[in-house]
XYZ file of C-alpha atoms in Angstrom:
472
model
C 129.072 70.686 74.394
C 127.537 72.656 72.040
C 130.148 71.467 69.322
C 129.450 68.415 70.055
C 125.173 68.599 70.190
C 125.872 70.320 66.420
C 127.719 68.011 64.538
C 125.256 64.904 65.138
C 122.028 67.285 64.971
C 124.281 68.133 61.262
C 124.864 64.612 60.971
C 121.144 63.281 61.660
C 119.833 65.328 58.948
C 122.137 64.805 56.345
C 121.674 61.119 57.316
C 117.803 61.751 57.100
C 118.041 63.547 53.421
C 119.714 61.097 52.407
C 117.578 57.974 53.760
C 114.771 60.126 51.900
C 115.849 59.762 48.194
C 116.637 56.501 48.824
C 113.278 55.686 49.098
C 112.287 57.326 45.877
C 114.565 55.568 43.970
C 113.135 52.417 42.129
C 115.551 51.520 39.450
C 117.680 53.043 37.766
C 116.616 55.391 35.575
C 118.006 56.671 31.687
C 118.006 60.227 29.627
C 115.850 58.638 26.995
C 112.929 56.986 30.087
C 112.909 61.013 31.977
C 112.318 62.015 27.728
C 110.011 59.454 27.643
C 108.052 59.966 30.261
C 108.117 64.409 29.525
C 106.616 63.023 25.937
C 103.692 61.252 27.511
C 102.462 63.343 30.665
C 103.731 66.984 28.440
C 100.145 69.224 29.342
C 101.669 71.502 26.897
C 101.946 68.636 23.739
C 98.280 68.265 24.377
C 97.504 71.570 24.669
C 99.877 72.385 21.790
C 97.852 69.623 20.037
C 94.955 69.805 20.394
C 95.125 73.482 18.438
C 96.429 71.122 15.934
C 93.167 69.561 15.382
C 91.329 72.929 15.900
C 93.393 73.933 12.845
C 92.706 70.542 10.482
C 89.036 72.032 11.851
C 88.604 74.928 10.002
C 90.214 73.403 6.803
C 86.763 70.895 7.294
C 84.812 73.569 7.740
C 85.999 76.488 4.962
C 85.466 73.362 2.251
C 81.594 73.054 3.767
C 80.623 76.045 2.079
C 81.719 74.875 -0.764
C 78.651 72.515 0.197
C 74.622 72.579 0.159
C 73.041 74.304 2.841
C 69.638 72.744 3.665
C 68.277 73.672 6.141
C 64.560 72.458 7.678
C 61.821 75.470 9.090
C 58.646 75.857 10.789
C 56.507 78.633 11.722
C 52.960 79.643 14.220
C 51.729 83.277 13.340
C 48.899 84.990 13.905
C 47.441 88.482 13.087
C 45.224 90.118 14.153
C 44.282 92.747 10.586
C 41.194 95.512 10.546
C 39.709 97.671 7.537
C 37.002 100.441 8.029
C 35.139 102.339 4.817
C 33.693 106.189 5.094
C 33.119 105.736 1.384
C 29.466 107.163 1.815
C 28.083 104.598 5.502
C 31.177 103.641 7.317
C 32.445 100.128 8.527
C 34.181 98.454 10.271
C 35.836 95.187 9.710
C 38.458 93.326 11.978
C 40.231 88.952 11.010
C 41.697 86.704 12.706
C 44.062 83.943 11.345
C 46.245 81.651 12.612
C 49.044 79.786 10.231
C 51.466 76.859 10.533
C 54.073 76.396 8.324
C 56.687 73.970 7.513
C 59.688 73.055 5.305
C 63.642 72.537 3.744
C 65.918 76.073 2.653
C 68.887 74.817 0.469
C 71.402 77.264 -0.350
C 74.666 76.685 -3.047
C 77.285 79.076 -3.572
C 77.938 79.025 -7.584
C 80.700 81.879 -7.718
C 82.208 84.630 -5.026
C 85.455 84.798 -7.745
C 87.341 82.045 -5.931
C 87.683 84.051 -2.511
C 86.672 80.177 -0.387
C 88.556 78.185 -3.126
C 91.280 81.205 -1.472
C 89.725 80.110 2.014
C 90.377 76.479 2.063
C 93.891 76.706 0.355
C 94.753 78.815 3.176
C 93.501 76.912 5.422
C 95.610 73.932 4.261
C 99.319 75.831 5.332
C 97.331 77.035 8.984
C 97.733 73.640 9.157
C 101.178 73.092 7.938
C 102.189 76.067 10.187
C 100.686 74.791 12.906
C 102.830 71.526 12.879
C 105.588 73.047 12.872
C 104.966 74.643 15.849
C 103.627 71.201 17.155
C 107.896 70.220 16.531
C 109.280 73.127 18.323
C 106.996 72.468 21.137
C 108.111 68.915 21.769
C 111.849 69.903 21.078
C 111.605 72.501 23.561
C 109.919 69.628 26.139
C 112.475 67.472 24.945
C 114.967 70.057 26.665
C 113.151 70.215 29.545
C 113.749 67.025 30.532
C 117.177 67.333 29.698
C 117.899 69.707 31.984
C 116.692 68.958 34.692
C 117.379 65.724 34.226
C 121.790 66.506 34.523
C 120.274 69.455 36.935
C 119.518 66.563 39.531
C 122.654 63.934 38.359
C 125.042 67.009 38.329
C 123.352 68.372 42.163
C 123.489 64.997 43.215
C 126.972 64.462 42.547
C 128.014 67.474 43.587
C 125.884 66.742 47.206
C 128.344 63.797 47.910
C 131.322 65.596 47.482
C 129.897 67.489 50.006
C 129.040 64.505 52.264
C 132.773 63.137 51.954
C 134.106 66.736 52.496
C 132.546 67.171 55.401
C 133.749 63.416 57.288
C 137.497 64.739 55.723
C 137.156 68.150 57.426
C 136.030 66.472 60.209
C 138.642 64.145 60.013
C 141.320 67.603 60.267
C 139.399 68.954 62.778
C 140.098 66.007 65.016
C 143.301 65.655 64.135
C 143.878 69.462 65.079
C 142.623 69.049 68.412
C 145.100 65.739 69.087
C 147.982 68.015 67.837
C 147.218 71.015 70.069
C 145.909 69.130 72.646
C 150.411 67.079 72.008
C 151.151 70.749 71.307
C 151.930 70.752 67.022
C 149.842 73.421 67.049
C 147.950 76.418 68.143
C 145.054 77.518 68.557
C 144.853 79.718 65.562
C 145.027 75.838 63.617
C 142.056 74.359 65.604
C 139.873 77.702 64.978
C 141.033 77.347 61.303
C 139.389 73.580 61.285
C 136.293 74.583 62.995
C 135.546 77.839 60.807
C 136.495 75.166 57.428
C 134.649 72.779 58.589
C 131.561 74.996 59.463
C 131.447 77.232 56.016
C 131.672 72.641 54.478
C 128.476 72.017 56.688
C 126.427 75.242 55.760
C 128.188 74.724 51.898
C 126.281 70.903 52.309
C 123.059 72.765 52.720
C 123.421 74.894 50.186
C 124.077 72.029 48.120
C 120.881 70.084 49.485
C 119.030 73.218 48.604
C 120.309 73.226 44.948
C 118.884 69.429 45.109
C 115.568 69.827 45.802
C 115.186 72.065 43.516
C 115.878 70.419 40.500
C 114.187 67.355 41.750
C 110.721 70.018 41.123
C 112.627 70.741 38.352
C 111.993 67.462 36.848
C 109.452 66.348 37.643
C 107.372 69.408 36.521
C 109.311 68.604 32.766
C 109.089 65.155 33.750
C 105.320 63.962 34.956
C 107.238 62.425 38.310
C 109.436 62.699 40.735
C 113.095 61.566 40.150
C 114.444 58.102 41.698
C 117.895 57.061 41.105
C 119.229 58.651 37.062
C 122.075 56.976 35.594
C 124.219 59.971 33.779
C 124.996 59.526 29.765
C 127.799 57.460 29.101
C 128.069 59.085 25.429
C 126.927 62.539 23.442
C 124.764 62.419 20.302
C 125.816 63.272 17.374
C 125.189 66.669 16.661
C 126.720 67.810 13.176
C 130.828 68.070 11.867
C 131.884 71.905 12.201
C 129.381 74.955 13.473
C 128.972 75.673 9.741
C 127.009 72.747 8.320
C 125.199 72.836 12.451
C 123.447 76.517 10.800
C 123.214 74.034 7.591
C 120.991 71.602 8.804
C 118.495 74.416 11.208
C 118.207 76.653 7.910
C 116.939 73.958 6.061
C 115.133 72.248 8.704
C 114.278 73.776 11.854
C 110.477 73.763 12.758
C 110.707 78.474 13.344
C 111.639 78.667 9.907
C 109.857 75.728 7.908
C 106.528 77.512 10.364
C 106.804 80.641 9.553
C 107.289 80.032 4.874
C 103.927 77.822 5.640
C 102.501 81.113 7.628
C 103.703 83.510 4.401
C 101.859 80.883 1.321
C 98.781 81.789 3.905
C 99.443 85.631 3.891
C 99.832 85.822 0.130
C 96.123 83.278 0.034
C 95.311 85.459 2.522
C 96.071 89.062 0.485
C 93.899 87.240 -2.746
C 90.872 85.631 -0.883
C 90.656 90.106 0.243
C 90.320 90.403 -2.901
C 87.963 88.929 -4.140
C 85.560 90.021 -2.115
C 85.059 93.125 -3.943
C 83.975 90.992 -6.425
C 80.808 89.962 -7.801
C 78.513 85.891 -5.727
C 76.202 84.142 -7.488
C 74.145 81.353 -4.988
C 71.713 79.544 -5.816
C 67.947 78.975 -3.743
C 65.369 76.634 -3.286
C 62.911 76.974 -0.875
C 59.997 74.154 0.398
C 57.283 74.448 2.014
C 53.400 73.893 3.139
C 50.895 75.593 5.627
C 48.449 74.925 6.673
C 45.268 77.684 9.037
C 43.672 76.709 12.032
C 40.394 78.065 11.088
C 39.655 76.039 7.781
C 40.417 73.210 6.609
C 42.607 74.294 3.800
C 46.656 74.312 3.205
C 49.394 75.829 0.834
C 51.872 73.913 -1.033
C 54.959 76.418 -2.279
C 57.961 76.252 -3.770
C 60.256 78.257 -5.064
C 63.727 77.821 -7.126
C 66.441 80.590 -8.119
C 69.592 82.125 -8.772
C 71.089 85.322 -6.111
C 73.507 87.323 -7.501
C 75.197 90.393 -5.602
C 78.109 92.706 -5.063
C 79.110 95.000 -3.211
C 79.524 98.425 -4.653
C 80.672 100.853 -1.953
C 81.098 100.128 1.699
C 82.566 102.755 3.112
C 85.864 101.880 2.138
C 85.491 99.077 3.766
C 87.222 96.078 2.160
C 89.403 98.293 0.628
C 91.137 98.264 4.304
C 91.242 94.879 4.691
C 92.614 94.320 0.820
C 96.079 97.125 2.370
C 95.355 94.799 5.644
C 96.037 91.507 4.165
C 98.552 92.937 2.815
C 100.489 94.442 5.457
C 100.210 90.779 7.579
C 101.599 89.838 4.679
C 105.212 91.496 4.797
C 105.172 91.105 8.600
C 104.761 87.847 8.432
C 107.919 88.295 6.127
C 109.811 90.142 7.166
C 109.717 87.873 10.786
C 111.684 84.726 7.612
C 114.009 87.065 7.937
C 114.529 87.908 11.448
C 114.045 83.969 11.917
C 116.668 83.513 9.735
C 119.211 84.961 11.510
C 118.296 84.122 15.122
C 118.130 80.375 13.580
C 121.401 81.108 12.897
C 122.795 82.662 15.846
C 121.112 79.959 18.011
C 123.017 77.183 15.744
C 126.444 79.078 16.065
C 126.261 80.060 19.736
C 124.687 76.035 20.856
C 128.043 74.355 19.202
C 130.474 77.275 20.753
C 128.907 76.284 24.511
C 129.404 72.350 24.034
C 132.928 72.887 22.239
C 133.619 75.426 24.907
C 131.845 72.369 27.604
C 134.536 70.095 26.015
C 137.429 71.983 26.362
C 136.616 72.567 30.410
C 135.862 68.561 31.335
C 139.611 68.521 30.116
C 141.078 71.653 32.084
C 139.096 71.053 35.175
C 140.555 66.474 34.885
C 143.813 68.206 34.040
C 142.954 70.440 37.895
C 141.357 67.537 39.747
C 144.675 65.154 38.804
C 146.912 68.088 40.466
C 145.276 68.835 42.902
C 144.664 66.128 44.220
C 148.667 65.785 44.252
C 149.038 69.137 45.651
C 146.189 68.557 48.334
C 147.964 64.922 49.758
C 151.851 66.578 49.499
C 150.690 69.656 51.602
C 149.031 67.510 53.939
C 151.936 65.177 54.561
C 153.976 67.500 54.838
C 151.168 69.436 57.436
C 152.527 66.179 59.498
C 155.762 67.170 59.306
C 155.385 70.916 60.465
C 156.727 72.004 57.011
C 153.447 73.446 56.276
C 150.306 74.737 58.238
C 147.192 74.218 59.045
C 145.998 77.027 56.297
C 148.121 75.360 54.174
C 146.245 72.760 54.225
C 143.125 73.549 53.846
C 143.072 75.703 51.752
C 144.751 73.053 49.495
C 141.098 70.687 50.126
C 139.363 73.423 49.270
C 140.863 73.901 45.822
C 140.915 69.981 45.619
C 137.163 70.224 45.849
C 136.438 72.760 43.619
C 137.781 71.808 40.893
C 135.843 68.387 41.812
C 132.723 70.499 41.597
C 134.026 72.387 38.477
C 134.409 68.966 36.997
C 131.450 67.681 37.636
C 129.457 71.052 36.537
C 131.356 70.940 32.985
C 130.577 66.660 32.328
C 127.159 67.953 32.625
C 127.054 71.446 30.751
C 128.154 69.132 28.515
C 126.127 66.917 27.949
C 122.857 70.146 27.785
C 124.800 71.853 25.249
C 125.569 69.222 23.094
C 121.173 68.711 22.896
C 120.830 71.845 23.035
C 122.782 71.877 19.408
C 120.617 68.992 18.958
C 116.925 71.736 19.446
C 118.821 74.534 16.533
C 119.553 72.349 14.297
C 115.371 71.346 13.929
C 116.655 67.692 15.475
C 115.737 67.345 18.709
C 112.770 64.591 18.660
C 111.342 62.104 19.570
C 112.167 60.974 15.235
C 115.407 61.703 15.541
C 116.508 60.599 18.733
C 114.448 57.078 18.191
C 112.721 57.038 21.963
C 110.634 54.280 22.175
C 107.803 56.094 23.096
C 103.821 56.170 21.051
C 104.649 59.367 18.854
C 101.493 61.654 17.307
C 99.828 61.298 13.891
C 99.627 64.867 13.669
C 97.635 63.773 10.120
C 95.821 60.986 11.324
C 93.491 63.123 13.056
C 93.560 65.380 9.835
C 92.626 63.844 6.967
C 89.548 62.229 9.083
C 88.442 66.013 9.506
C 89.482 67.118 6.140
C 86.255 66.123 4.785
C 84.611 67.700 6.471
C 82.210 64.094 7.443
C 78.961 64.508 9.128
C 78.349 62.861 12.669
C 77.426 60.682 11.500
C 78.605 59.096 8.991
C 81.420 56.801 9.211
C 85.069 59.627 9.463
C 82.626 61.092 11.463
C 82.518 58.170 14.156
C 85.526 57.122 13.808
C 86.544 61.312 14.540
C 84.125 61.103 17.212
C 86.415 58.212 18.867
C 89.190 59.477 18.589
C 87.935 62.661 20.811
C 87.058 60.253 22.984
C 90.108 58.050 23.563
C 91.581 61.466 23.773
C 89.080 62.833 26.919
C 90.102 60.129 29.001
C 94.430 60.566 29.104
């Protein structure tokens, strides 16, 4: 009675779980659909796009330092003064005055040893490096979509496999009980079938738990719950050989290109630090008008001139900053060496994983075929009394393991193929030709690079872009 109750509860739980999954399935979804949605909804991409726009504005704000700086000012003052004389006859005089003035000031940098120009060029190199970092993030987002998609596909197929195995074991148990009733097998055979059935139920529960975890992984990576997923029927083209994969990776991987731009920016910053030790020349002008509250008189003032100055001794601070910039440049150069080897290693490892996954599929397919033949033979021999119940259950478990290995190998092969693309720097929306509106990193930069004012045409266009981004 207790075993029958367990069977009913377990079967009901399975049917409930299947119905929940079916309700979430609206239409068949492909791997491309998942990558498109991940690209559209990734908060990580939005974060790094904002960081790229901030880098664009660094170019504009630095360029603005080469333009005239015009400011207005207003002053209101109250003064109280006293004068006391004690030469012959001591006397004291006191006066109060209230004054107001308003005016304009202008300052223009004429010469600073090219420091500001170097800063502008360094900021441009930083923009290019940040763009490559955005490509790297894009690869990470798309690879996460692939991994989560194939995890759901794999675990869903394993759950179905476990469900079929459970139904088969239920029939095996019933057959063992029937044979026990007529004296063909012992109570031990029935117990073995019962133990195998309970183990299958536990394995099904574990598989269902794995599938739920994969669905949560999918929801985090793609931005929504998975529906009915269709496994890809072909692999993306990667490379002809491991050497080709490494060559493309060294040439086009965004992390490597990013570091090259960072080296250029660091070298410019070294020159900029040295320029800070030289003189600086600026043009200044001031125009103001003032009036006293105590009278109707007013005064106008206008001035223009040049200012020249430079450091003489600052306690060794400028020399330290110069050496610091050199050390930072050397550190970035060293990171290029490290990144080159890591990228080559990643490309080689990904390629090896892809080849191994393909070999595992061939072996698993042969294992499944052989295990199925063995299981069917053992089961027929058991009916004739030549095999025991334990032999049948063991053969059935071997077939189940082989089928599970095949499912896992097929999923691993797809993930490995996209990992090879990622290691080569080609796992991008553009290379995969995904049907999604791509983010154009140059559009914002071209509008912002000249530091337009808020009221200019470009400034209004930038304002519209920022507002549209805020509504997403």
